[in-house]
PDB file of C-alpha atoms and ligand atoms in Angstrom:
ATOM      1  CA  MET D 226     -17.408  20.894  -5.381  1.00  0.00           C
ATOM      2  CA  SER D 227     -13.279  21.378  -5.167  1.00  0.00           C
ATOM      3  CA  ARG D 228     -11.837  18.805  -2.825  1.00  0.00           C
ATOM      4  CA  ILE D 229      -9.946  20.161  -0.134  1.00  0.00           C
ATOM      5  CA  VAL D 230      -6.014  19.469  -0.214  1.00  0.00           C
ATOM      6  CA  TYR D 231      -3.103  19.974   2.291  1.00  0.00           C
ATOM      7  CA  LEU D 232       0.177  21.005   1.211  1.00  0.00           C
ATOM      8  CA  ASN D 233       3.064  22.365   3.999  1.00  0.00           C
ATOM      9  CA  GLY D 234       0.637  23.747   6.632  1.00  0.00           C
ATOM     10  CA  GLU D 235      -2.132  25.182   4.283  1.00  0.00           C
ATOM     11  CA  TYR D 236      -5.525  23.464   3.440  1.00  0.00           C
ATOM     12  CA  LEU D 237      -6.643  24.689   0.160  1.00  0.00           C
ATOM     13  CA  PRO D 238      -8.310  23.777  -3.081  1.00  0.00           C
ATOM     14  CA  GLU D 239      -6.584  21.595  -4.881  1.00  0.00           C
ATOM     15  CA  THR D 240      -6.663  23.634  -7.865  1.00  0.00           C
ATOM     16  CA  GLU D 241      -4.385  26.288  -5.729  1.00  0.00           C
ATOM     17  CA  ALA D 242      -1.923  23.635  -4.496  1.00  0.00           C
ATOM     18  CA  LYS D 243       1.121  24.246  -6.253  1.00  0.00           C
ATOM     19  CA  VAL D 244       4.579  22.656  -5.760  1.00  0.00           C
ATOM     20  CA  SER D 245       7.765  23.870  -7.638  1.00  0.00           C
ATOM     21  CA  ILE D 246       8.770  21.892 -11.229  1.00  0.00           C
ATOM     22  CA  PHE D 247      12.547  21.609  -9.212  1.00  0.00           C
ATOM     23  CA  ASP D 248      10.641  19.821  -6.455  1.00  0.00           C
ATOM     24  CA  ARG D 249      12.542  16.312  -5.609  1.00  0.00           C
ATOM     25  CA  GLY D 250       9.610  14.621  -5.604  1.00  0.00           C
ATOM     26  CA  PHE D 251       8.466  15.855  -9.105  1.00  0.00           C
ATOM     27  CA  VAL D 252      11.905  15.342 -11.124  1.00  0.00           C
ATOM     28  CA  MET D 253      13.833  12.220  -9.090  1.00  0.00           C
ATOM     29  CA  ALA D 254      11.328  10.409  -7.256  1.00  0.00           C
ATOM     30  CA  ASP D 255      12.650  11.540  -4.336  1.00  0.00           C
ATOM     31  CA  ALA D 256      10.072  10.926  -2.177  1.00  0.00           C
ATOM     32  CA  VAL D 257       7.844   8.608  -0.243  1.00  0.00           C
ATOM     33  CA  TYR D 258       4.263   8.205   0.934  1.00  0.00           C
ATOM     34  CA  GLU D 259       1.162   6.176   3.005  1.00  0.00           C
ATOM     35  CA  VAL D 260      -2.276   5.746   1.435  1.00  0.00           C
ATOM     36  CA  THR D 261      -4.647   5.472   4.582  1.00  0.00           C
ATOM     37  CA  SER D 262      -8.185   3.705   4.616  1.00  0.00           C
ATOM     38  CA  ILE D 263     -11.194   5.398   6.302  1.00  0.00           C
ATOM     39  CA  LEU D 264     -14.094   3.298   7.305  1.00  0.00           C
ATOM     40  CA  ASP D 265     -17.229   5.390   8.742  1.00  0.00           C
ATOM     41  CA  GLY D 266     -15.187   8.897   8.936  1.00  0.00           C
ATOM     42  CA  LYS D 267     -12.238   6.680  11.123  1.00  0.00           C
ATOM     43  CA  LEU D 268      -8.362   6.075  10.036  1.00  0.00           C
ATOM     44  CA  ILE D 269      -7.202   2.208   9.708  1.00  0.00           C
ATOM     45  CA  ASP D 270      -4.373   1.508  10.990  1.00  0.00           C
ATOM     46  CA  PHE D 271      -3.034   4.902  11.437  1.00  0.00           C
ATOM     47  CA  PRO D 272       0.048   3.859  13.790  1.00  0.00           C
ATOM     48  CA  GLY D 273       1.177   1.493  11.918  1.00  0.00           C
ATOM     49  CA  HIS D 274       1.589   3.638   8.513  1.00  0.00           C
ATOM     50  CA  MET D 275       3.135   6.430  10.778  1.00  0.00           C
ATOM     51  CA  ALA D 276       5.986   4.256  11.811  1.00  0.00           C
ATOM     52  CA  ARG D 277       6.152   2.681   8.289  1.00  0.00           C
ATOM     53  CA  LEU D 278       6.589   6.651   6.946  1.00  0.00           C
ATOM     54  CA  GLN D 279       9.177   7.390   9.781  1.00  0.00           C
ATOM     55  CA  ARG D 280      11.397   4.033   8.737  1.00  0.00           C
ATOM     56  CA  SER D 281      10.916   5.484   4.762  1.00  0.00           C
ATOM     57  CA  LEU D 282      12.065   8.678   5.483  1.00  0.00           C
ATOM     58  CA  GLY D 283      14.955   7.105   7.772  1.00  0.00           C
ATOM     59  CA  GLU D 284      16.168   5.361   4.955  1.00  0.00           C
ATOM     60  CA  LEU D 285      16.042   7.936   2.544  1.00  0.00           C
ATOM     61  CA  GLY D 286      17.725  10.255   5.454  1.00  0.00           C
ATOM     62  CA  ILE D 287      14.874  12.400   4.550  1.00  0.00           C
ATOM     63  CA  ARG D 288      13.745  14.821   7.732  1.00  0.00           C
ATOM     64  CA  ASN D 289      10.271  13.801   9.024  1.00  0.00           C
ATOM     65  CA  PRO D 290       8.928  17.531   9.099  1.00  0.00           C
ATOM     66  CA  LEU D 291       5.923  16.837  11.545  1.00  0.00           C
ATOM     67  CA  ALA D 292       5.191  14.852  14.730  1.00  0.00           C
ATOM     68  CA  ASP D 293       2.681  11.875  14.397  1.00  0.00           C
ATOM     69  CA  ALA D 294       0.034  14.303  16.091  1.00  0.00           C
ATOM     70  CA  GLU D 295       0.022  16.841  13.430  1.00  0.00           C
ATOM     71  CA  TYR D 296      -0.314  14.427  10.931  1.00  0.00           C
ATOM     72  CA  LEU D 297      -3.441  12.854  12.948  1.00  0.00           C
ATOM     73  CA  ALA D 298      -4.466  16.176  12.674  1.00  0.00           C
ATOM     74  CA  ALA D 299      -4.346  16.691   8.988  1.00  0.00           C
ATOM     75  CA  HIS D 300      -5.866  13.443   8.237  1.00  0.00           C
ATOM     76  CA  ARG D 301      -8.671  14.338  10.306  1.00  0.00           C
ATOM     77  CA  ARG D 302      -9.299  17.599   8.942  1.00  0.00           C
ATOM     78  CA  LEU D 303      -8.733  16.557   5.672  1.00  0.00           C
ATOM     79  CA  ILE D 304     -11.731  13.843   6.122  1.00  0.00           C
ATOM     80  CA  GLU D 305     -13.772  16.536   7.596  1.00  0.00           C
ATOM     81  CA  GLU D 306     -13.455  19.375   5.285  1.00  0.00           C
ATOM     82  CA  ASN D 307     -14.076  16.615   2.413  1.00  0.00           C
ATOM     83  CA  GLY D 308     -17.027  14.618   3.625  1.00  0.00           C
ATOM     84  CA  ILE D 309     -15.282  11.362   3.922  1.00  0.00           C
ATOM     85  CA  THR D 310     -16.906   8.871   5.248  1.00  0.00           C
ATOM     86  CA  ASP D 311     -15.655   5.721   3.506  1.00  0.00           C
ATOM     87  CA  GLY D 312     -12.192   6.201   1.344  1.00  0.00           C
ATOM     88  CA  MET D 313      -8.756   6.911   1.444  1.00  0.00           C
ATOM     89  CA  ILE D 314      -5.842   9.756   2.724  1.00  0.00           C
ATOM     90  CA  TYR D 315      -2.808   9.890   0.727  1.00  0.00           C
ATOM     91  CA  LEU D 316       0.171  11.890   2.396  1.00  0.00           C
ATOM     92  CA  GLN D 317       3.828  12.247   0.330  1.00  0.00           C
ATOM     93  CA  ILE D 318       7.013  13.883   1.516  1.00  0.00           C
ATOM     94  CA  SER D 319       9.207  14.863  -0.910  1.00  0.00           C
ATOM     95  CA  ARG D 320      13.122  16.154  -0.084  1.00  0.00           C
ATOM     96  CA  GLY D 321      11.496  19.377  -0.791  1.00  0.00           C
ATOM     97  CA  ASN D 322      12.273  21.984  -3.491  1.00  0.00           C
ATOM     98  CA  GLY D 323      15.627  21.498  -4.792  1.00  0.00           C
ATOM     99  CA  GLY D 324      15.953  24.999  -6.364  1.00  0.00           C
ATOM    100  CA  ASP D 325      17.414  23.253  -9.869  1.00  0.00           C
ATOM    101  CA  ARG D 326      18.046  19.412 -11.175  1.00  0.00           C
ATOM    102  CA  ASP D 327      21.351  17.879  -9.114  1.00  0.00           C
ATOM    103  CA  PHE D 328      21.851  14.273  -8.392  1.00  0.00           C
ATOM    104  CA  VAL D 329      23.430  15.937  -5.603  1.00  0.00           C
ATOM    105  CA  PHE D 330      20.914  16.409  -2.496  1.00  0.00           C
ATOM    106  CA  PRO D 331      19.757  19.745  -1.479  1.00  0.00           C
ATOM    107  CA  PRO D 332      21.111  21.088   1.836  1.00  0.00           C
ATOM    108  CA  GLU D 333      20.210  19.469   4.894  1.00  0.00           C
ATOM    109  CA  ASP D 334      18.092  22.674   6.317  1.00  0.00           C
ATOM    110  CA  THR D 335      15.684  22.356   2.508  1.00  0.00           C
ATOM    111  CA  PRO D 336      12.051  21.713   3.872  1.00  0.00           C
ATOM    112  CA  PRO D 337      10.703  18.171   2.415  1.00  0.00           C
ATOM    113  CA  THR D 338       7.459  18.987   0.817  1.00  0.00           C
ATOM    114  CA  VAL D 339       3.998  17.804   2.706  1.00  0.00           C
ATOM    115  CA  VAL D 340       1.120  17.039   0.259  1.00  0.00           C
ATOM    116  CA  MET D 341      -1.693  15.065   1.504  1.00  0.00           C
ATOM    117  CA  PHE D 342      -5.069  14.644  -0.083  1.00  0.00           C
ATOM    118  CA  GLY D 343      -8.305  12.412   0.428  1.00  0.00           C
ATOM    119  CA  TRP D 344     -11.509  10.684  -1.965  1.00  0.00           C
ATOM    120  CA  ASN D 345     -14.334   9.192  -0.984  1.00  0.00           C
ATOM    121  CA  LYS D 346     -14.633   5.854  -1.958  1.00  0.00           C
ATOM    122  CA  PRO D 347     -17.932   4.893  -1.331  1.00  0.00           C
ATOM    123  CA  GLY D 348     -18.705   1.120  -0.188  1.00  0.00           C
ATOM    124  CA  ILE D 349     -14.694  -0.172  -0.055  1.00  0.00           C
ATOM    125  CA  ALA D 350     -15.240  -2.562   2.544  1.00  0.00           C
ATOM    126  CA  ASP D 351     -18.484  -4.280   0.304  1.00  0.00           C
ATOM    127  CA  ASN D 352     -16.226  -4.717  -2.858  1.00  0.00           C
ATOM    128  CA  PRO D 353     -18.263  -7.182  -4.522  1.00  0.00           C
ATOM    129  CA  GLN D 354     -14.949  -8.441  -6.250  1.00  0.00           C
ATOM    130  CA  ALA D 355     -14.376  -9.621  -3.016  1.00  0.00           C
ATOM    131  CA  GLN D 356     -17.404 -12.130  -3.698  1.00  0.00           C
ATOM    132  CA  THR D 357     -16.021 -12.964  -7.172  1.00  0.00           C
ATOM    133  CA  GLY D 358     -12.112 -12.819  -6.681  1.00  0.00           C
ATOM    134  CA  ILE D 359      -9.523 -11.281  -8.689  1.00  0.00           C
ATOM    135  CA  ARG D 360      -7.600 -12.694 -11.451  1.00  0.00           C
ATOM    136  CA  VAL D 361      -3.745 -12.075 -11.604  1.00  0.00           C
ATOM    137  CA  ILE D 362      -0.759 -12.718 -14.313  1.00  0.00           C
ATOM    138  CA  THR D 363       2.952 -13.508 -13.332  1.00  0.00           C
ATOM    139  CA  LEU D 364       5.617 -11.022 -14.705  1.00  0.00           C
ATOM    140  CA  PRO D 365       9.573 -10.574 -13.632  1.00  0.00           C
ATOM    141  CA  ASP D 366      10.084  -8.533 -11.099  1.00  0.00           C
ATOM    142  CA  ILE D 367      12.528  -6.105 -12.197  1.00  0.00           C
ATOM    143  CA  ARG D 368      12.123  -3.156  -9.579  1.00  0.00           C
ATOM    144  CA  TRP D 369      15.037  -1.821  -7.281  1.00  0.00           C
ATOM    145  CA  HIS D 370      16.145  -3.838  -4.239  1.00  0.00           C
ATOM    146  CA  ARG D 371      14.750  -1.666  -1.702  1.00  0.00           C
ATOM    147  CA  ARG D 372      10.677  -2.222  -1.923  1.00  0.00           C
ATOM    148  CA  ASP D 373      10.629  -2.109   1.736  1.00  0.00           C
ATOM    149  CA  ILE D 374      11.067   1.593   1.024  1.00  0.00           C
ATOM    150  CA  LYS D 375       7.691   3.547   0.356  1.00  0.00           C
ATOM    151  CA  THR D 376       9.114   5.392  -2.231  1.00  0.00           C
ATOM    152  CA  VAL D 377       6.575   7.455  -5.133  1.00  0.00           C
ATOM    153  CA  GLN D 378       8.924   5.391  -7.801  1.00  0.00           C
ATOM    154  CA  LEU D 379       5.850   3.511  -9.243  1.00  0.00           C
ATOM    155  CA  LEU D 380       6.324   3.256 -12.603  1.00  0.00           C
ATOM    156  CA  PHE D 381       7.082  -0.665 -13.472  1.00  0.00           C
ATOM    157  CA  SER D 382       3.821  -1.237 -10.844  1.00  0.00           C
ATOM    158  CA  SER D 383       2.422   0.812 -12.837  1.00  0.00           C
ATOM    159  CA  MET D 384       3.281  -0.830 -16.085  1.00  0.00           C
ATOM    160  CA  ALA D 385       2.633  -4.322 -14.789  1.00  0.00           C
ATOM    161  CA  LYS D 386      -0.984  -3.255 -13.491  1.00  0.00           C
ATOM    162  CA  MET D 387      -1.606  -2.131 -17.202  1.00  0.00           C
ATOM    163  CA  GLN D 388       0.141  -5.487 -18.692  1.00  0.00           C
ATOM    164  CA  ALA D 389      -2.825  -7.346 -16.312  1.00  0.00           C
ATOM    165  CA  LYS D 390      -5.702  -5.063 -17.684  1.00  0.00           C
ATOM    166  CA  ALA D 391      -4.461  -5.359 -21.324  1.00  0.00           C
ATOM    167  CA  ALA D 392      -4.698  -9.541 -20.657  1.00  0.00           C
ATOM    168  CA  GLY D 393      -7.640  -8.949 -18.957  1.00  0.00           C
ATOM    169  CA  LYS D 394      -7.209  -9.617 -15.854  1.00  0.00           C
ATOM    170  CA  ASP D 395      -6.653  -7.462 -12.851  1.00  0.00           C
ATOM    171  CA  ASP D 396      -3.299  -7.651 -11.145  1.00  0.00           C
ATOM    172  CA  ALA D 397      -0.019  -8.774 -11.190  1.00  0.00           C
ATOM    173  CA  TRP D 398       2.305 -10.818  -9.250  1.00  0.00           C
ATOM    174  CA  LEU D 399       5.792 -10.325  -9.309  1.00  0.00           C
ATOM    175  CA  VAL D 400       8.524 -12.937  -9.559  1.00  0.00           C
ATOM    176  CA  GLU D 401      12.084 -13.177  -8.707  1.00  0.00           C
ATOM    177  CA  ASP D 402      14.495 -15.898  -9.166  1.00  0.00           C
ATOM    178  CA  GLY D 403      11.587 -18.348  -9.190  1.00  0.00           C
ATOM    179  CA  PHE D 404       9.717 -17.139  -5.983  1.00  0.00           C
ATOM    180  CA  VAL D 405       6.685 -14.618  -6.013  1.00  0.00           C
ATOM    181  CA  THR D 406       7.667 -11.211  -4.029  1.00  0.00           C
ATOM    182  CA  GLU D 407       4.425  -9.768  -3.732  1.00  0.00           C
ATOM    183  CA  GLY D 408       1.508  -7.842  -6.353  1.00  0.00           C
ATOM    184  CA  SER D 409       1.648  -4.835  -8.119  1.00  0.00           C
ATOM    185  CA  SER D 410       0.852  -2.934  -4.881  1.00  0.00           C
ATOM    186  CA  ASN D 411       0.101  -5.373  -2.523  1.00  0.00           C
ATOM    187  CA  ASN D 412       1.297  -8.757  -0.859  1.00  0.00           C
ATOM    188  CA  ALA D 413       0.949 -12.206  -2.236  1.00  0.00           C
ATOM    189  CA  TYR D 414      -0.228 -15.314  -0.101  1.00  0.00           C
ATOM    190  CA  ILE D 415      -1.138 -18.979  -0.842  1.00  0.00           C
ATOM    191  CA  VAL D 416      -2.940 -21.024   1.620  1.00  0.00           C
ATOM    192  CA  LYS D 417      -2.381 -24.896   1.301  1.00  0.00           C
ATOM    193  CA  ASN D 418      -3.768 -27.799   3.393  1.00  0.00           C
ATOM    194  CA  GLY D 419      -4.782 -25.014   6.157  1.00  0.00           C
ATOM    195  CA  ALA D 420      -1.692 -22.710   6.303  1.00  0.00           C
ATOM    196  CA  ILE D 421      -1.209 -19.383   4.739  1.00  0.00           C
ATOM    197  CA  ILE D 422       2.049 -19.043   3.179  1.00  0.00           C
ATOM    198  CA  THR D 423       3.496 -15.824   2.487  1.00  0.00           C
ATOM    199  CA  ARG D 424       7.176 -14.315   1.468  1.00  0.00           C
ATOM    200  CA  ALA D 425       8.712 -13.292   4.983  1.00  0.00           C
ATOM    201  CA  LEU D 426       9.890  -9.646   5.049  1.00  0.00           C
ATOM    202  CA  SER D 427      13.097  -8.525   3.905  1.00  0.00           C
ATOM    203  CA  ASN D 428      14.343  -5.739   1.345  1.00  0.00           C
ATOM    204  CA  ASP D 429      12.584  -7.664  -1.579  1.00  0.00           C
ATOM    205  CA  ILE D 430       9.181  -6.548  -0.592  1.00  0.00           C
ATOM    206  CA  LEU D 431       7.228  -3.769   0.993  1.00  0.00           C
ATOM    207  CA  HIS D 432       5.959  -4.502   4.603  1.00  0.00           C
ATOM    208  CA  GLY D 433       2.711  -4.305   4.363  1.00  0.00           C
ATOM    209  CA  ILE D 434       0.606  -2.709   7.372  1.00  0.00           C
ATOM    210  CA  THR D 435      -2.245  -4.714   6.501  1.00  0.00           C
ATOM    211  CA  ARG D 436      -0.055  -8.016   6.165  1.00  0.00           C
ATOM    212  CA  ALA D 437       1.056  -7.132   9.574  1.00  0.00           C
ATOM    213  CA  ALA D 438      -2.551  -6.651  11.053  1.00  0.00           C
ATOM    214  CA  VAL D 439      -4.055  -9.603   9.263  1.00  0.00           C
ATOM    215  CA  LEU D 440      -0.999 -12.484  10.064  1.00  0.00           C
ATOM    216  CA  ARG D 441      -1.418 -11.014  13.889  1.00  0.00           C
ATOM    217  CA  PHE D 442      -5.109 -12.050  13.108  1.00  0.00           C
ATOM    218  CA  ALA D 443      -4.171 -15.351  11.771  1.00  0.00           C
ATOM    219  CA  ASP D 444      -2.193 -16.253  14.900  1.00  0.00           C
ATOM    220  CA  GLU D 445      -4.944 -15.112  16.935  1.00  0.00           C
ATOM    221  CA  ALA D 446      -7.549 -17.273  15.163  1.00  0.00           C
ATOM    222  CA  GLN D 447      -4.825 -20.195  16.043  1.00  0.00           C
ATOM    223  CA  MET D 448      -4.190 -20.411  11.772  1.00  0.00           C
ATOM    224  CA  THR D 449      -0.833 -21.815  10.989  1.00  0.00           C
ATOM    225  CA  VAL D 450       1.582 -19.137   9.313  1.00  0.00           C
ATOM    226  CA  GLU D 451       4.574 -19.644   7.158  1.00  0.00           C
ATOM    227  CA  GLU D 452       6.407 -16.916   6.071  1.00  0.00           C
ATOM    228  CA  ARG D 453       8.910 -18.264   2.836  1.00  0.00           C
ATOM    229  CA  ASN D 454       8.856 -18.265  -0.043  1.00  0.00           C
ATOM    230  CA  PHE D 455       7.002 -19.959  -2.798  1.00  0.00           C
ATOM    231  CA  THR D 456       7.112 -20.863  -6.406  1.00  0.00           C
ATOM    232  CA  VAL D 457       4.611 -19.653  -9.266  1.00  0.00           C
ATOM    233  CA  ASP D 458       3.610 -23.396  -9.759  1.00  0.00           C
ATOM    234  CA  GLU D 459       3.137 -23.724  -5.748  1.00  0.00           C
ATOM    235  CA  ALA D 460       0.821 -21.188  -6.085  1.00  0.00           C
ATOM    236  CA  LYS D 461      -0.911 -22.616  -9.127  1.00  0.00           C
ATOM    237  CA  ALA D 462      -0.985 -25.932  -7.310  1.00  0.00           C
ATOM    238  CA  ALA D 463      -2.771 -23.643  -3.936  1.00  0.00           C
ATOM    239  CA  ASP D 464      -5.948 -24.391  -2.205  1.00  0.00           C
ATOM    240  CA  GLU D 465      -6.319 -20.575  -2.648  1.00  0.00           C
ATOM    241  CA  ALA D 466      -4.746 -17.302  -2.624  1.00  0.00           C
ATOM    242  CA  PHE D 467      -5.493 -13.907  -1.849  1.00  0.00           C
ATOM    243  CA  ILE D 468      -3.637 -10.331  -1.534  1.00  0.00           C
ATOM    244  CA  THR D 469      -3.522  -7.749   1.374  1.00  0.00           C
ATOM    245  CA  SER D 470      -3.332  -4.018   1.238  1.00  0.00           C
ATOM    246  CA  ALA D 471      -4.318  -0.900   2.661  1.00  0.00           C
ATOM    247  CA  SER D 472      -7.529  -0.048   0.097  1.00  0.00           C
ATOM    248  CA  ALA D 473      -8.121  -3.970  -0.970  1.00  0.00           C
ATOM    249  CA  PHE D 474      -8.088  -5.130   2.694  1.00  0.00           C
ATOM    250  CA  VAL D 475      -7.798  -9.162   1.927  1.00  0.00           C
ATOM    251  CA  MET D 476      -8.904  -9.747  -1.465  1.00  0.00           C
ATOM    252  CA  PRO D 477      -9.264 -13.124  -3.051  1.00  0.00           C
ATOM    253  CA  VAL D 478      -7.114 -14.614  -5.858  1.00  0.00           C
ATOM    254  CA  VAL D 479      -8.822 -17.030  -7.998  1.00  0.00           C
ATOM    255  CA  GLU D 480      -6.874 -17.338 -10.799  1.00  0.00           C
ATOM    256  CA  ILE D 481      -3.174 -17.240 -11.437  1.00  0.00           C
ATOM    257  CA  ASP D 482      -1.509 -17.393 -14.922  1.00  0.00           C
ATOM    258  CA  GLY D 483      -5.235 -18.582 -15.746  1.00  0.00           C
ATOM    259  CA  ALA D 484      -4.755 -21.267 -13.758  1.00  0.00           C
ATOM    260  CA  THR D 485      -8.188 -21.644 -11.766  1.00  0.00           C
ATOM    261  CA  LEU D 486      -7.728 -22.573  -8.011  1.00  0.00           C
ATOM    262  CA  GLY D 487      -9.279 -24.859  -6.063  1.00  0.00           C
ATOM    263  CA  ASP D 488     -13.576 -23.947  -7.659  1.00  0.00           C
ATOM    264  CA  GLY D 489     -12.355 -20.760  -8.442  1.00  0.00           C
ATOM    265  CA  ARG D 490     -14.006 -18.963  -6.195  1.00  0.00           C
ATOM    266  CA  PRO D 491     -13.077 -17.259  -3.070  1.00  0.00           C
ATOM    267  CA  GLY D 492     -11.803 -19.816  -0.103  1.00  0.00           C
ATOM    268  CA  PRO D 493     -12.373 -19.904   3.498  1.00  0.00           C
ATOM    269  CA  VAL D 494      -9.522 -18.783   4.644  1.00  0.00           C
ATOM    270  CA  ALA D 495      -9.551 -15.550   2.301  1.00  0.00           C
ATOM    271  CA  ARG D 496     -13.030 -15.040   3.525  1.00  0.00           C
ATOM    272  CA  ARG D 497     -12.666 -15.648   6.795  1.00  0.00           C
ATOM    273  CA  LEU D 498      -9.442 -13.279   7.001  1.00  0.00           C
ATOM    274  CA  ARG D 499     -10.893 -10.399   5.197  1.00  0.00           C
ATOM    275  CA  GLU D 500     -13.952 -10.464   7.766  1.00  0.00           C
ATOM    276  CA  ILE D 501     -12.137 -10.523  11.035  1.00  0.00           C
ATOM    277  CA  TYR D 502      -9.502  -7.831   9.788  1.00  0.00           C
ATOM    278  CA  LEU D 503     -12.195  -5.490   8.750  1.00  0.00           C
ATOM    279  CA  ASP D 504     -14.631  -6.236  11.963  1.00  0.00           C
ATOM    280  CA  GLU D 505     -11.111  -5.515  14.014  1.00  0.00           C
ATOM    281  CA  SER D 506      -9.970  -2.986  12.100  1.00  0.00           C
ATOM    282  CA  ARG D 507     -13.152  -1.016  12.422  1.00  0.00           C
ATOM    283  CA  LYS D 508     -13.179  -1.630  16.518  1.00  0.00           C
ATOM    284  CA  ALA D 509      -9.328  -0.217  16.498  1.00  0.00           C
ATOM    285  CA  ALA D 510     -10.045   2.767  14.118  1.00  0.00           C
ATOM    286  CA  ILE D 511      -9.253   6.119  15.364  1.00  0.00           C
TER     287      ILE D 511
HETATM  288  N1  PMP T 704       3.708  -4.150  -1.736  1.00  0.00           N
HETATM  289  C1  PMP T 704       3.277  -3.000  -2.627  1.00  0.00           C
HETATM  290  C2  PMP T 704       4.048  -2.986  -3.738  1.00  0.00           C
HETATM  291  C3  PMP T 704       2.510  -1.674  -2.331  1.00  0.00           C
HETATM  292  O1  PMP T 704       2.659  -0.896  -3.020  1.00  0.00           O
HETATM  293  C4  PMP T 704       1.503  -2.392  -1.364  1.00  0.00           C
HETATM  294  C5  PMP T 704       0.119  -1.096  -1.012  1.00  0.00           C
HETATM  295  N2  PMP T 704       0.774   0.313  -1.084  1.00  0.00           N
HETATM  296  C6  PMP T 704       1.522  -3.322  -0.356  1.00  0.00           C
HETATM  297  C7  PMP T 704       2.452  -3.790  -0.512  1.00  0.00           C
HETATM  298  C8  PMP T 704       0.638  -3.561   1.054  1.00  0.00           C
HETATM  299  O2  PMP T 704       0.683  -2.436   1.521  1.00  0.00           O
HETATM  300  P1  PMP T 704       0.206  -1.837   2.863  1.00  0.00           P
HETATM  301  O3  PMP T 704      -1.012  -2.938   3.468  1.00  0.00           O
HETATM  302  O4  PMP T 704       0.624  -1.280   3.869  1.00  0.00           O
HETATM  303  O5  PMP T 704      -1.016  -1.238   2.118  1.00  0.00           O
END
């Protein structure tokens, strides 16, 4: 069965959704995106994704072509038309068709290109990896310095992931000036003596929507949170570690550059945060 996707106001079979070769997203990676999880047919953290979308567009001077309510309606229609119970919806907005390849932006009235599509990912909340944890390698963070803008310029993140796979591991943590920035597509945390340590928000990392929710829940559960830089050595000596993202939720990390954390099994803080995050997010899903 062909999936139904959204393109500039139309709902089409995926094979009929066509974008110009001159689209700025295609030739310049001049586009931003959001990925929202769906649990039980409902959207997780949707207002947070809308707020970050608006910010990413604003930072790049791309006009936001739709109202939040229109994005919500489109997300719901894609969930409905594609029968998604547990899965994801991807949303991308580019600066539109520039009519040619040019470093100069196209005229202000050029309509942005809006694409949305979803997919089923049965059992995402019961991912067996959460029981065993993941293993990461570290790599130098050579990305540009506006990582707070969620652009589709993901080549290095993709290469980092491939390098982790080639090393027989699951993912890569990126390191700059001796400190961990974030994972290839997630935010990174360590736990030491009960304190949850994660890099503070800046242009160096993506402002994770899952990060914001998890830190809020940790605070409400009276856990200690320290937003500060941490080194790879500190991470290797941590009691536990984990990552967060809209697709992985809270995922324990049990090995960093070959060093096993604790007893090599997911730690209690990561397990508890995953449980709280899933419970609370389901309750607040729309
Ligand atoms: N950092 C990076 C580099 C990412 O790509 C992502 C996920 N897209 C995240 C962090 C996590 O963000 P979120 O919790 O909003 O999915």
